[in-house]
XYZ file of C-alpha atoms in Angstrom:
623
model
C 0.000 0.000 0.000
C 0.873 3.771 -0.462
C 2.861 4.970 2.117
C 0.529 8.163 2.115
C -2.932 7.600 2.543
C -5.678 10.646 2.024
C -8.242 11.065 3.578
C -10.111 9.388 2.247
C -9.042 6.215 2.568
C -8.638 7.102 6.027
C -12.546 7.600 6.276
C -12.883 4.335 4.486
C -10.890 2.752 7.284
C -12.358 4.288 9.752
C -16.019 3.000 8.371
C -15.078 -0.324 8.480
C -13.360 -0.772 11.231
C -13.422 -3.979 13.084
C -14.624 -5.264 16.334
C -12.372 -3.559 17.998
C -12.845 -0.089 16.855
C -16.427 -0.524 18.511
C -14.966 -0.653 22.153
C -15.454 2.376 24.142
C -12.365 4.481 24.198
C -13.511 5.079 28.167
C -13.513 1.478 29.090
C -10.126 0.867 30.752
C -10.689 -1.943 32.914
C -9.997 -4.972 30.502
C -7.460 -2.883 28.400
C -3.982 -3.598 28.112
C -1.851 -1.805 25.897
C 0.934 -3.910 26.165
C -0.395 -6.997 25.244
C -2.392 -4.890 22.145
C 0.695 -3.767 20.774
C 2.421 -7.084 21.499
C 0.062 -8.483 18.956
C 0.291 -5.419 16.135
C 4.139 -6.426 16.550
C 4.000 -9.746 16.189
C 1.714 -9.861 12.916
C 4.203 -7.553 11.330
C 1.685 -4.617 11.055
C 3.358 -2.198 13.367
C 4.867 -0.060 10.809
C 2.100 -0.646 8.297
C 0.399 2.626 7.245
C -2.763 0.858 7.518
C -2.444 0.340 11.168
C -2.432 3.694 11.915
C -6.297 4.526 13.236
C -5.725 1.155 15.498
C -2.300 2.274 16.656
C -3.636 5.975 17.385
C -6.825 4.428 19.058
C -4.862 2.335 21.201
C -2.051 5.458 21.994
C -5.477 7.351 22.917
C -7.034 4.914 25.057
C -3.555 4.221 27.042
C -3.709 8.157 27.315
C -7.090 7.574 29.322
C -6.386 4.357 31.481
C -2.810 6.218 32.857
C -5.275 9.631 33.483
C -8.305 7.847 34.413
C -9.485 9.787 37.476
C -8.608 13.051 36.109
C -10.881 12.073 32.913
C -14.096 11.000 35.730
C -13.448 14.123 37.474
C -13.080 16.639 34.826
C -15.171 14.907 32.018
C -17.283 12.644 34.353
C -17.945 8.693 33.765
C -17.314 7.158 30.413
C -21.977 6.626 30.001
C -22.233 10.553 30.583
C -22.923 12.938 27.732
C -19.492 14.495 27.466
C -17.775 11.658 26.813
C -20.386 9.844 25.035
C -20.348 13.491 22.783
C -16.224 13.238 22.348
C -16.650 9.380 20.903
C -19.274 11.054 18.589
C -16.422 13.141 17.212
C -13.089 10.409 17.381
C -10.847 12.170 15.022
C -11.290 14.845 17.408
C -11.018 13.015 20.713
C -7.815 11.196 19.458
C -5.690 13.632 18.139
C -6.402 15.393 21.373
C -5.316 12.505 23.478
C -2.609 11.634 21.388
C -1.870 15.346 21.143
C -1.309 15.922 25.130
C 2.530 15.471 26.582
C 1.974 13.753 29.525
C 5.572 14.872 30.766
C 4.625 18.442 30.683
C 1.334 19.406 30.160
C -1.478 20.018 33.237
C -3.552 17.088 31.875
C -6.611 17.803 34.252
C -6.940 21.583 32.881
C -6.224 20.699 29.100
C -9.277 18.209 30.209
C -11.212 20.984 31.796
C -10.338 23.833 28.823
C -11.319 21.135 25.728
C -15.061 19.904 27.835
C -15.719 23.899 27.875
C -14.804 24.485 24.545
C -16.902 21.743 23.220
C -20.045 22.341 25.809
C -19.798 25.756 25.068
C -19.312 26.312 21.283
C -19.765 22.665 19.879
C -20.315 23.665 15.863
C -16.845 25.922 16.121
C -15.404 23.121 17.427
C -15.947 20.667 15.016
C -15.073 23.284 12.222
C -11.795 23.924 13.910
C -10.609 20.767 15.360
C -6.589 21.713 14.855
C -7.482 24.939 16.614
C -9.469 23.700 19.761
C -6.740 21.008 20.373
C -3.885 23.716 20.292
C -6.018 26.194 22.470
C -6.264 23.026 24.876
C -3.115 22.047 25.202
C -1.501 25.739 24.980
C -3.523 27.292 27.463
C -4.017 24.908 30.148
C -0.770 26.546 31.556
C -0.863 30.093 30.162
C 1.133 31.837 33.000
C 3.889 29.329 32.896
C 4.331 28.985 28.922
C 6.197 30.270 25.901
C 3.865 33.517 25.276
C 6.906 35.857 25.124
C 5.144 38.868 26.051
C 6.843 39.701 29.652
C 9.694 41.911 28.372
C 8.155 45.242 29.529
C 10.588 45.412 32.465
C 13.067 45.855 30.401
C 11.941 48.966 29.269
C 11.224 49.977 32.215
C 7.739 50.063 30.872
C 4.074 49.254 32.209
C 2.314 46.306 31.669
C -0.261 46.064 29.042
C -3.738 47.376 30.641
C -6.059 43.943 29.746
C -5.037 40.569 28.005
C -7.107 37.720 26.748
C -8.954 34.382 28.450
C -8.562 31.059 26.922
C -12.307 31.360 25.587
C -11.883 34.791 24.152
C -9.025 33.801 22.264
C -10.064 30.612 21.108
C -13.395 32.848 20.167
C -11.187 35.351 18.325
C -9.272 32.440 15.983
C -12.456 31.078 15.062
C -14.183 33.916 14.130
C -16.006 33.531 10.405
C -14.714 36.687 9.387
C -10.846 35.901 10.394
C -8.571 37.185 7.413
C -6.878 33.139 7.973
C -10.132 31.683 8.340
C -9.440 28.880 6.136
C -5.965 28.390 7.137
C -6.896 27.917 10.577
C -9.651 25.239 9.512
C -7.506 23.365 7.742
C -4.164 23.220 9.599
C -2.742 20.814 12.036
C -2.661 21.362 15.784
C 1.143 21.249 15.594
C 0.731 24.712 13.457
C -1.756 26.202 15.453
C 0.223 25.940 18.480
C 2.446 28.944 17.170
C -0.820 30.760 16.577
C -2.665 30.947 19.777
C -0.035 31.588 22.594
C -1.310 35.018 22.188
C -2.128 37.057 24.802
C -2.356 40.368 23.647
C -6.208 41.909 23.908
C -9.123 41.689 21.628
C -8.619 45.636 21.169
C -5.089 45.759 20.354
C -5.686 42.537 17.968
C -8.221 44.764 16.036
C -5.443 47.519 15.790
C -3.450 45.219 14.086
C -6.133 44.292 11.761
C -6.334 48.584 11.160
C -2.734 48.785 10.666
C -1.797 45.543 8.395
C -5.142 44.302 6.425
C -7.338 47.465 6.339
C -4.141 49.144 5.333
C -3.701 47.117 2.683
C -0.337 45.973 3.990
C -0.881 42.054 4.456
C 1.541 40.116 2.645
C 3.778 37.184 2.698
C 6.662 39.246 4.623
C 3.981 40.833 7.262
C 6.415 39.143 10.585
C 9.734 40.900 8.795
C 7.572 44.467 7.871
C 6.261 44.295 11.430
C 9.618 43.890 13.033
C 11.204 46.644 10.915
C 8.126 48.886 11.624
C 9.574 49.064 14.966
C 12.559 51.913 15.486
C 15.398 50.776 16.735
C 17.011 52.705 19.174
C 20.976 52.492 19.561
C 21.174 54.315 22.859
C 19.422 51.712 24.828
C 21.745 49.016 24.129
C 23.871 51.618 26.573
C 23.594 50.108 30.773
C 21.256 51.571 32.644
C 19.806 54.030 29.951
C 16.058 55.019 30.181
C 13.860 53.861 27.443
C 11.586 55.492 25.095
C 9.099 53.578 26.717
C 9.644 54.219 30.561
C 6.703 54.656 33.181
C 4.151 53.870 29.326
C 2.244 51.235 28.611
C 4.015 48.074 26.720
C 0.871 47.966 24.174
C 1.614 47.449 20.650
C 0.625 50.904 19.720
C 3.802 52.475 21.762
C 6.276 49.761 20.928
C 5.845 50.613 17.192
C 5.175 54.214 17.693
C 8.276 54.706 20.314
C 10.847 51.975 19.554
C 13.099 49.864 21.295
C 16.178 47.300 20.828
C 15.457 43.874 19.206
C 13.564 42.789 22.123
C 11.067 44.893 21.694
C 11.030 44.381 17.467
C 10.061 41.019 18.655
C 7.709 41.648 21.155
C 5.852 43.742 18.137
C 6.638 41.179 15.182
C 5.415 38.068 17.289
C 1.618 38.872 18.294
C 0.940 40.610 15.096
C 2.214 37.603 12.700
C 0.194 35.454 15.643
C -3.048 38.052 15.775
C -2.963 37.204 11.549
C -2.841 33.521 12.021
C 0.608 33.434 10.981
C 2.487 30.190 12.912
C 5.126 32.354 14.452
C 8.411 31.884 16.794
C 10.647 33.848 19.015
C 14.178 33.748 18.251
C 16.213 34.422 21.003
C 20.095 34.193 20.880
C 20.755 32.961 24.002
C 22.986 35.552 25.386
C 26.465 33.804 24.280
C 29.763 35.065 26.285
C 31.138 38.190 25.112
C 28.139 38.629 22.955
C 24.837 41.098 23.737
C 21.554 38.490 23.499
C 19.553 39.102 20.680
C 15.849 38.257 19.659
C 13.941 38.553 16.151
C 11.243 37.221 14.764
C 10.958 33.307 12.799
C 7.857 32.182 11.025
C 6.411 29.182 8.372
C 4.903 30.968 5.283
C 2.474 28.321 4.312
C 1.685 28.101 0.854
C -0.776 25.243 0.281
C -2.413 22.417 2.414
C -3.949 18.782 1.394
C -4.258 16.009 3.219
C -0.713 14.425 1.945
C 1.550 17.207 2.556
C 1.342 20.529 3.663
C 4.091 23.083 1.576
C 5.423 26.517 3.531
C 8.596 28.302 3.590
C 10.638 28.369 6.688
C 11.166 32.819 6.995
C 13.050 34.777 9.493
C 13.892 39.051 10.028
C 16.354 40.288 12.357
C 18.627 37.843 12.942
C 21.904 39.745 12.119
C 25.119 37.863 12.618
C 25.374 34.804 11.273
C 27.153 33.583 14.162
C 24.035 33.063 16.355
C 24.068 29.660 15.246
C 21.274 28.290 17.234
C 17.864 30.449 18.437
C 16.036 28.837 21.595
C 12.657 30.210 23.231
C 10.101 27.950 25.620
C 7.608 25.807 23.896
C 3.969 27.307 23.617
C 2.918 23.771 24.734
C 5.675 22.566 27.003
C 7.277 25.714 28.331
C 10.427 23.318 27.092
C 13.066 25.376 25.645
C 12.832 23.967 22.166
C 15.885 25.856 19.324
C 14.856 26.703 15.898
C 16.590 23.767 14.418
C 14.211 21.339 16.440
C 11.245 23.453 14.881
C 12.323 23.957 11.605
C 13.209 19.833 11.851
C 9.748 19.067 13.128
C 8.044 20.882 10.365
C 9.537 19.551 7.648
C 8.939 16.126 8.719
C 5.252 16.874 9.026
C 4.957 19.444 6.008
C 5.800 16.104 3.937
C 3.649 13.717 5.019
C 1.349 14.414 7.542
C -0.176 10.900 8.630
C 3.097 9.214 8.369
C 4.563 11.895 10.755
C 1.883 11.427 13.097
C 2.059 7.574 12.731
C 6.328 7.607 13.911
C 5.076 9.714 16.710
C 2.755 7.203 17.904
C 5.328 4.117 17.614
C 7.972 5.370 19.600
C 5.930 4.393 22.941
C 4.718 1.084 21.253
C 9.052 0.738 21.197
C 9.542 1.324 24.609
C 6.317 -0.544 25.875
C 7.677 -3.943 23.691
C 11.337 -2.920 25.334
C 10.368 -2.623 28.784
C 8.366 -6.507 28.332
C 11.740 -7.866 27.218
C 10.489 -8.982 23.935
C 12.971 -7.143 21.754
C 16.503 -8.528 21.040
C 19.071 -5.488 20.268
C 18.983 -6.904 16.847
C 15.126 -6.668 16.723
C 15.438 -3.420 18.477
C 18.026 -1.421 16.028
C 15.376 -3.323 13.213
C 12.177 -1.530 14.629
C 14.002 1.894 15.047
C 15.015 1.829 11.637
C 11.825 1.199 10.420
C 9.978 3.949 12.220
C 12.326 6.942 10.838
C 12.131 4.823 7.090
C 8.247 5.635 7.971
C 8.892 9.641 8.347
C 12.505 10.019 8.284
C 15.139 12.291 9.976
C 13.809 11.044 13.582
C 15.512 11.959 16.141
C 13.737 10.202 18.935
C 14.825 7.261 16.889
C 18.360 8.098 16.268
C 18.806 8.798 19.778
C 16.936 5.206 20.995
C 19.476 3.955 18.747
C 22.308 5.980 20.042
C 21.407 4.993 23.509
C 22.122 1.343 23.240
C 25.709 2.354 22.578
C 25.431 4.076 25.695
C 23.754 1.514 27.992
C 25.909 -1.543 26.422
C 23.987 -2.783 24.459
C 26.328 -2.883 21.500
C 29.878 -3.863 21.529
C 32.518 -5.140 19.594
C 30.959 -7.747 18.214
C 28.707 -5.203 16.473
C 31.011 -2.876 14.556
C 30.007 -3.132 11.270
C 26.563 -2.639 12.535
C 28.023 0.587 14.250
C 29.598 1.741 11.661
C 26.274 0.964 9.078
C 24.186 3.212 11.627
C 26.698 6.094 12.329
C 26.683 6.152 8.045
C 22.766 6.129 8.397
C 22.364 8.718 11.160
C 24.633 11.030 9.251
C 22.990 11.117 5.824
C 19.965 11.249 7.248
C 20.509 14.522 9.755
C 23.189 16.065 7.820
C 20.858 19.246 7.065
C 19.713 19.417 10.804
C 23.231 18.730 12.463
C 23.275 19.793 16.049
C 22.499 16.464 17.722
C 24.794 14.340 15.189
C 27.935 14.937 17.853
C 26.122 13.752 20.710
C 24.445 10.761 18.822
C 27.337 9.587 17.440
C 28.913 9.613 20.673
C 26.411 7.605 22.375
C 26.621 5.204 19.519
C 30.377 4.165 20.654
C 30.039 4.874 24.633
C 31.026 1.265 25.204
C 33.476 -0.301 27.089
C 35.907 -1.681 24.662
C 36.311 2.450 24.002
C 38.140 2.380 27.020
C 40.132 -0.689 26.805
C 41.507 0.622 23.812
C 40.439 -2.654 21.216
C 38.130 0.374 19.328
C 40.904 2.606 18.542
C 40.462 2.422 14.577
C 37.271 1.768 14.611
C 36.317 5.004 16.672
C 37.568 6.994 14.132
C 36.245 5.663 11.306
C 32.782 6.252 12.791
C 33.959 10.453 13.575
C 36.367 10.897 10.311
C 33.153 10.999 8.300
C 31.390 13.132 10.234
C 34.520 15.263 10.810
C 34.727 15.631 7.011
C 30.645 16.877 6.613
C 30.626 19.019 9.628
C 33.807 20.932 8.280
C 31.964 21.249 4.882
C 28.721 22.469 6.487
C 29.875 25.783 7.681
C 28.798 25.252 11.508
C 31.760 25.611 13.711
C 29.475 24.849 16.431
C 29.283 21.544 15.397
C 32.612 21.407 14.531
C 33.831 22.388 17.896
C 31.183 19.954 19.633
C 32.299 16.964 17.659
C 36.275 17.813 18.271
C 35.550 17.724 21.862
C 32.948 14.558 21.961
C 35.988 12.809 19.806
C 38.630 13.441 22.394
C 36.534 12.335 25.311
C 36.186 9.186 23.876
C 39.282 9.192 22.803
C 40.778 9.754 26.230
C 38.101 8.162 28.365
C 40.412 4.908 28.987
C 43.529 7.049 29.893
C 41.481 9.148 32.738
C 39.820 6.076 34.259
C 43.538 4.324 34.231
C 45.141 7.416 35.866
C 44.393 7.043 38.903
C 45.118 3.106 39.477
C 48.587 2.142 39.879
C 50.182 1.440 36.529
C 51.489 -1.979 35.624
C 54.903 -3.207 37.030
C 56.294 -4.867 34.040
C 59.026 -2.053 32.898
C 58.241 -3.106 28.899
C 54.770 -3.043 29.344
C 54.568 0.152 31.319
C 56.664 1.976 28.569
C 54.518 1.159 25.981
C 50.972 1.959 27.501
C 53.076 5.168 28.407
C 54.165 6.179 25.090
C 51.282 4.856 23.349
C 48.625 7.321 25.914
C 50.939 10.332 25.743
C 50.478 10.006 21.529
C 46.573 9.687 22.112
C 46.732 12.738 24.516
C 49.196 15.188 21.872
C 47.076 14.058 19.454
C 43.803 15.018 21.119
C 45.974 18.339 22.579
C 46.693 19.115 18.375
C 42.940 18.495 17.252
C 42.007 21.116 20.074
C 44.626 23.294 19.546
C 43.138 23.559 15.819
C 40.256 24.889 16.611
C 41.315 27.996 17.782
C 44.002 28.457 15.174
C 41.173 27.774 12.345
C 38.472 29.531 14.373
C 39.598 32.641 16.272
C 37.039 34.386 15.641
C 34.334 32.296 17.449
C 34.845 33.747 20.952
C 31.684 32.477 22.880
C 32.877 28.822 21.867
C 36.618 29.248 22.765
C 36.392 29.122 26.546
C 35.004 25.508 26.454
C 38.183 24.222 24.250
C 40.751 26.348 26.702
C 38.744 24.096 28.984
C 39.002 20.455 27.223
C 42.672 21.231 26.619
C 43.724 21.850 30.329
C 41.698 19.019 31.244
C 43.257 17.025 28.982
C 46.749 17.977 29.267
C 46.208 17.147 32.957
C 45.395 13.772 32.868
C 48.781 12.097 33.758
C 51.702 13.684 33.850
C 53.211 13.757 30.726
C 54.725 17.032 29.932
C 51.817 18.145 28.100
C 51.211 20.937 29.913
C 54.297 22.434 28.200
C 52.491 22.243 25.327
C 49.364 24.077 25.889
C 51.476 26.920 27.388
C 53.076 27.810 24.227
C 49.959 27.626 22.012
C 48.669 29.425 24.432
C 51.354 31.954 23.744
C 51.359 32.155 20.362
C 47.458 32.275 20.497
C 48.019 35.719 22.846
C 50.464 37.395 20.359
C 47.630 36.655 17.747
C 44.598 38.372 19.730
C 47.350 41.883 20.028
C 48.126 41.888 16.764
C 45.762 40.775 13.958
C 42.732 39.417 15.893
C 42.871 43.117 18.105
C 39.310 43.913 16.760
C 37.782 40.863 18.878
C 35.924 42.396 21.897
C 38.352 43.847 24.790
C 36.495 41.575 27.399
C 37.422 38.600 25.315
C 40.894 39.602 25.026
C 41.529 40.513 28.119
C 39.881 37.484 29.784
C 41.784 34.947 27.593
C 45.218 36.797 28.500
C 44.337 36.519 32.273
C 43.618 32.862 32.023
C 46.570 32.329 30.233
C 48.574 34.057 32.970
C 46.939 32.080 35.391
C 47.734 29.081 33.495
C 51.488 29.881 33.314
C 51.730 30.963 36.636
C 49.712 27.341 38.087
C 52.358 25.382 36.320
C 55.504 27.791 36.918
C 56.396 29.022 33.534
C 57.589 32.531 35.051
C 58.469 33.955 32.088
C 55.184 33.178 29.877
C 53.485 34.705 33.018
C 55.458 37.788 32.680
C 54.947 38.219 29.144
C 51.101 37.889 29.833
C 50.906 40.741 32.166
C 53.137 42.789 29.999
C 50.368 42.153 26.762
C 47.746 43.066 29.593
C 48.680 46.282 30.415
C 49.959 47.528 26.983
C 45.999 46.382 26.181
C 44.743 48.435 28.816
C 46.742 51.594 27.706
C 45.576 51.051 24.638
C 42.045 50.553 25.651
C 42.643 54.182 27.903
C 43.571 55.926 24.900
C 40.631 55.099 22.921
């Protein structure tokens, strides 16, 4: 069968279901979920696209047997007319259960906010099922959540007079007369999540409508217009200067009228794009060292929806150096700090194929359910991972279930081709979306043979690879994450032998000797690299001047020598050509150099440190 199914053949399935489909979702008391998907596994229809309304009905009804007194008290016993209402309406009851992160979402209000939205307004309901689950599940926490709309002490400003209830906005969104009316029908939850955690009032919500549609500004670049409507004033970037907003109100009206730094841009760009229906995100820097945070605006310019795929455009304004490699801001629906590479990831996995997307979801607790029964060899286990991200690929709740049995010893020697087969796979597969590839691939190795040293060409035939892609890709980030993961591994058998007496044989205590003081120059040289090819990246350098000393401390080796005269010739470099890097940068990495030289008595590199200090100060004084 097709891997993508539309809709319908979906209703076609879920018209003919069998026996089992006819089971109240409410009655718990015979259920077990374990032994269901036991049997889905063993027939071989796990994966099958045709076993997804079973799979999702079972996920849902698990959902209610873990939650079952929060689901009597809130939407009262499975014979009384809410519930019996919800089963009326399954595609809606089931995405909502299957919707809901037990981990971090208050299940009892999402339970409370969804029974009033349905009692309440049943016919907007069932015209906006993506919206009502994303108003549930968004604002059942909405003081505790990614709204973004709390920057107004910043500016010293006032908080915005009135806001909005979860029923006013949900009211609001599925207004008939809402410029994205159709959009907001038609889109999944996931979307819609981005689109509600809005706060801002009905009345400034119909100012935007004044000063974007009625002004016949709505367009596909509304987010980047609306950030760049907002002045940007230089002089509050200065400490402890007023704003142009102090002792006003932080209403949309001033912001744009009055300016503000980026923070405010953002606090403009993000309600407006959301007030429009526009699935929009908060891109915040994350205040690197010896950088000033920054925030601008991210949104998904969707262009068309069906039921097999959903097409947009990933957009962003304001995001200014290219070095803010990663954005992060809290999750709308998990307060979860969630980066922009984990959204834009997420999206393009369910922009392609919707069901299947929603389908790989659902099987990752049928994994860990068979798992946890012991029914799964590693074999079988590395098998079913494999075929959930073939099923909506670039997973990376697979890859790191994968990763992980590196990590908990489940792999080992014995398995190295199979290592080596999956570190190939996880690679091509996340190569576009590369921030978790270091940490994955580390996991995948994290075995005990590591440390015995029987892995040592085999390690690096699983990081060369990935060496060689990450260089390509332009992200020193990842560059610098994946030098550093290397060299643990690399030196994790050294540090756990250095502090047990070493063997007594003379012959064999030379040669574990030599042969751990190459591994530790070598992993000094890779580090060493980084800021020689790299100098510029000065909110990543402090973590390899930390890998290097910890590495060069390890045994006692001479290394230390080392590091001491790269770090010298890495100080003449920062008061010479690299003397436009920040002066707090500078001037830090010269003290801890000094301190270095001084810890391990290298008098004169510590003199010549404090010399380069205080010609950089009289420099710095006559600027």
């Amino acid at each position: 069968m097709c891997a993508k199914l539309s809709l319908a053949v979906l209703f076609f399935l879920a018209a003919s279901l069998p026996d089992w489909a006819a089971d109240s979702l409410f009655d718990t008391d015979s259920f077990s979920f374990e032994q269901s998907i036991a049997e889905l596994h063993d027939a071989g229809k796990l994966t099958e696209p045709e076993s997804f309304p079973r799979l999702r009905r079972l996920v849902a009804r698990q959902m209610i047997a873990e939650n079952k007194i929060a689901f009597e008290k809130e939407w009262g016993k499975p014979t009384d007319s809410f519930p019996r209402w919800m089963e009326k309406h399954g595609e809606l009851l089931e995405t909502f259960l299957t919707a809901i992160d037990a981990e971090h979402d208050d299940i009892p209000a999402a339970l409370a906010l969804m029974k009033r939205l349905c009692t309440d307004h049943p016919d907007k309901v069932t015209k906006y099922p993506g919206l009502t689950v994303a108003a549930a599940i968004v604002w059942d926490q909405p003081d505790s959540k990614g709204f973004a709309e709390d920057s107004y002490r910043q500016f010293k400003a006032l908080p915005p007079k009135s806001g909005c209830d979860a029923m006013e906005n949900f009211l609001f969104y599925a207004a008939a007369d809402h410029p994205a009316a159709a959009r907001l029908q038609q889109l999944p939850w996931e979307f819609l999540v981005y689109v509600v955690a809005n706060k801002r009032s009905l009345e400034e919500r119909r100012w935007v409508f004044e000063q974007y549609i009625k002004a016949g500004k709505i367009n596909d670049d509304v987010p980047a217009q609306a950030y760049a409507d907002v002045p940007y004033n230089e002089d509050e970037t200065k400490p402890n200067a007023d704003t142009a907003l102090t002792g006003r109100e932080y209403s949309l009206e001033n912001i744009r009228n009055r300016g503000g730094v980026c923070t405010a841009r953002t606090d403009y760009a993000l309600p407006v794009a959301r007030s429009l229906g526009i699935p929009s995100f908060y891109g915040g820097a994350g205040f690197p060292r010896y950088k000033n945070g920054h925030a601008w605006i991210m949104w998904l310019d969707v262009k068309k929806i069906e039921p097999d795929g959903i097409s947009y455009v990933f957009m962003e304004s304001g995001r200014g150096d290219p070095r803010f490699y990663v954005a992060g801001y809290e999750s709308p629906q998990t307060g979860r700090l969630e980066t922009d590479e984990e959204i834009k990831l997420r999206f393009h996995r369910l922009g392609k194929n919707p069901m299947a997307y929603h389908h790989a979801g659902l099987l990752m607790p049928c994994y860990r359910s068979l798992v946890e029964s012991g029914r799964l060899s590693t074999e079988q286990r590395i098998d079913l991972l494999l075929k959930i991200n073939a099923l909506a690929p670039k997973n990376v709740m697979a890859w790191r279930e994968i990763a992980s049995l590196g990590k908990t010893r489940q792999l080992t020697l014995r398995h190295r081709r199979t290592i080596l087969e999956l570190a190939a796979g996880m690679r091509e597969d996340l190569l576009d979306f590369p921030n978790e590839l270091p940490a994955l691939t580390l996991n995948l190795v994290d075995f005990p043979e590591i440390r015995e040293g029987h892995w040592d060409g085999y390690r690096w035939k699983v990081f060369e690879p990935l060496f060689n892609a990450v260089w390509a890709g332009k992200r020193p980030d990842v560059v610098f994450t994946t030098t550093i993961n290397f060299n643990r591994l690399r030196t994790a058998g050294i540090r756990d032998k250095a502090g047990l007496e070493v063997p007594t044989d003379l012959h064999v205590r030379q040669f574990h000797d030599k042969k751990d003081a190459a591994s530790i120059e070598n992993a000094l040289f890779m580090l060493k690299n980084l800021f020689h090819n790299y100098p510029a990246e000065i909110s990543l350098m402090d973590d390899v001047f930390d890998e290097m000393e910890s590495v060069a401390a390890i045994r006692n080796f001479g290394t230390e020598k080392s590091v001491d005269h790269w770090y010298g010739e890495f100080a003449g470099r920062l008061t010479t050509n690299l003397s436009a890097l920040p002066l707090d940068y500078r001037r830090n990495a010269l003290r801890r150099f000094r301190n270095y030289a001084r810890k391990h008595d290298f008098i004169q590199r510590a003199d010549e440190m404090t010399n380069l200090l205080e010609k950089l100060e009289k420099g710095d004084e006559k600027k």
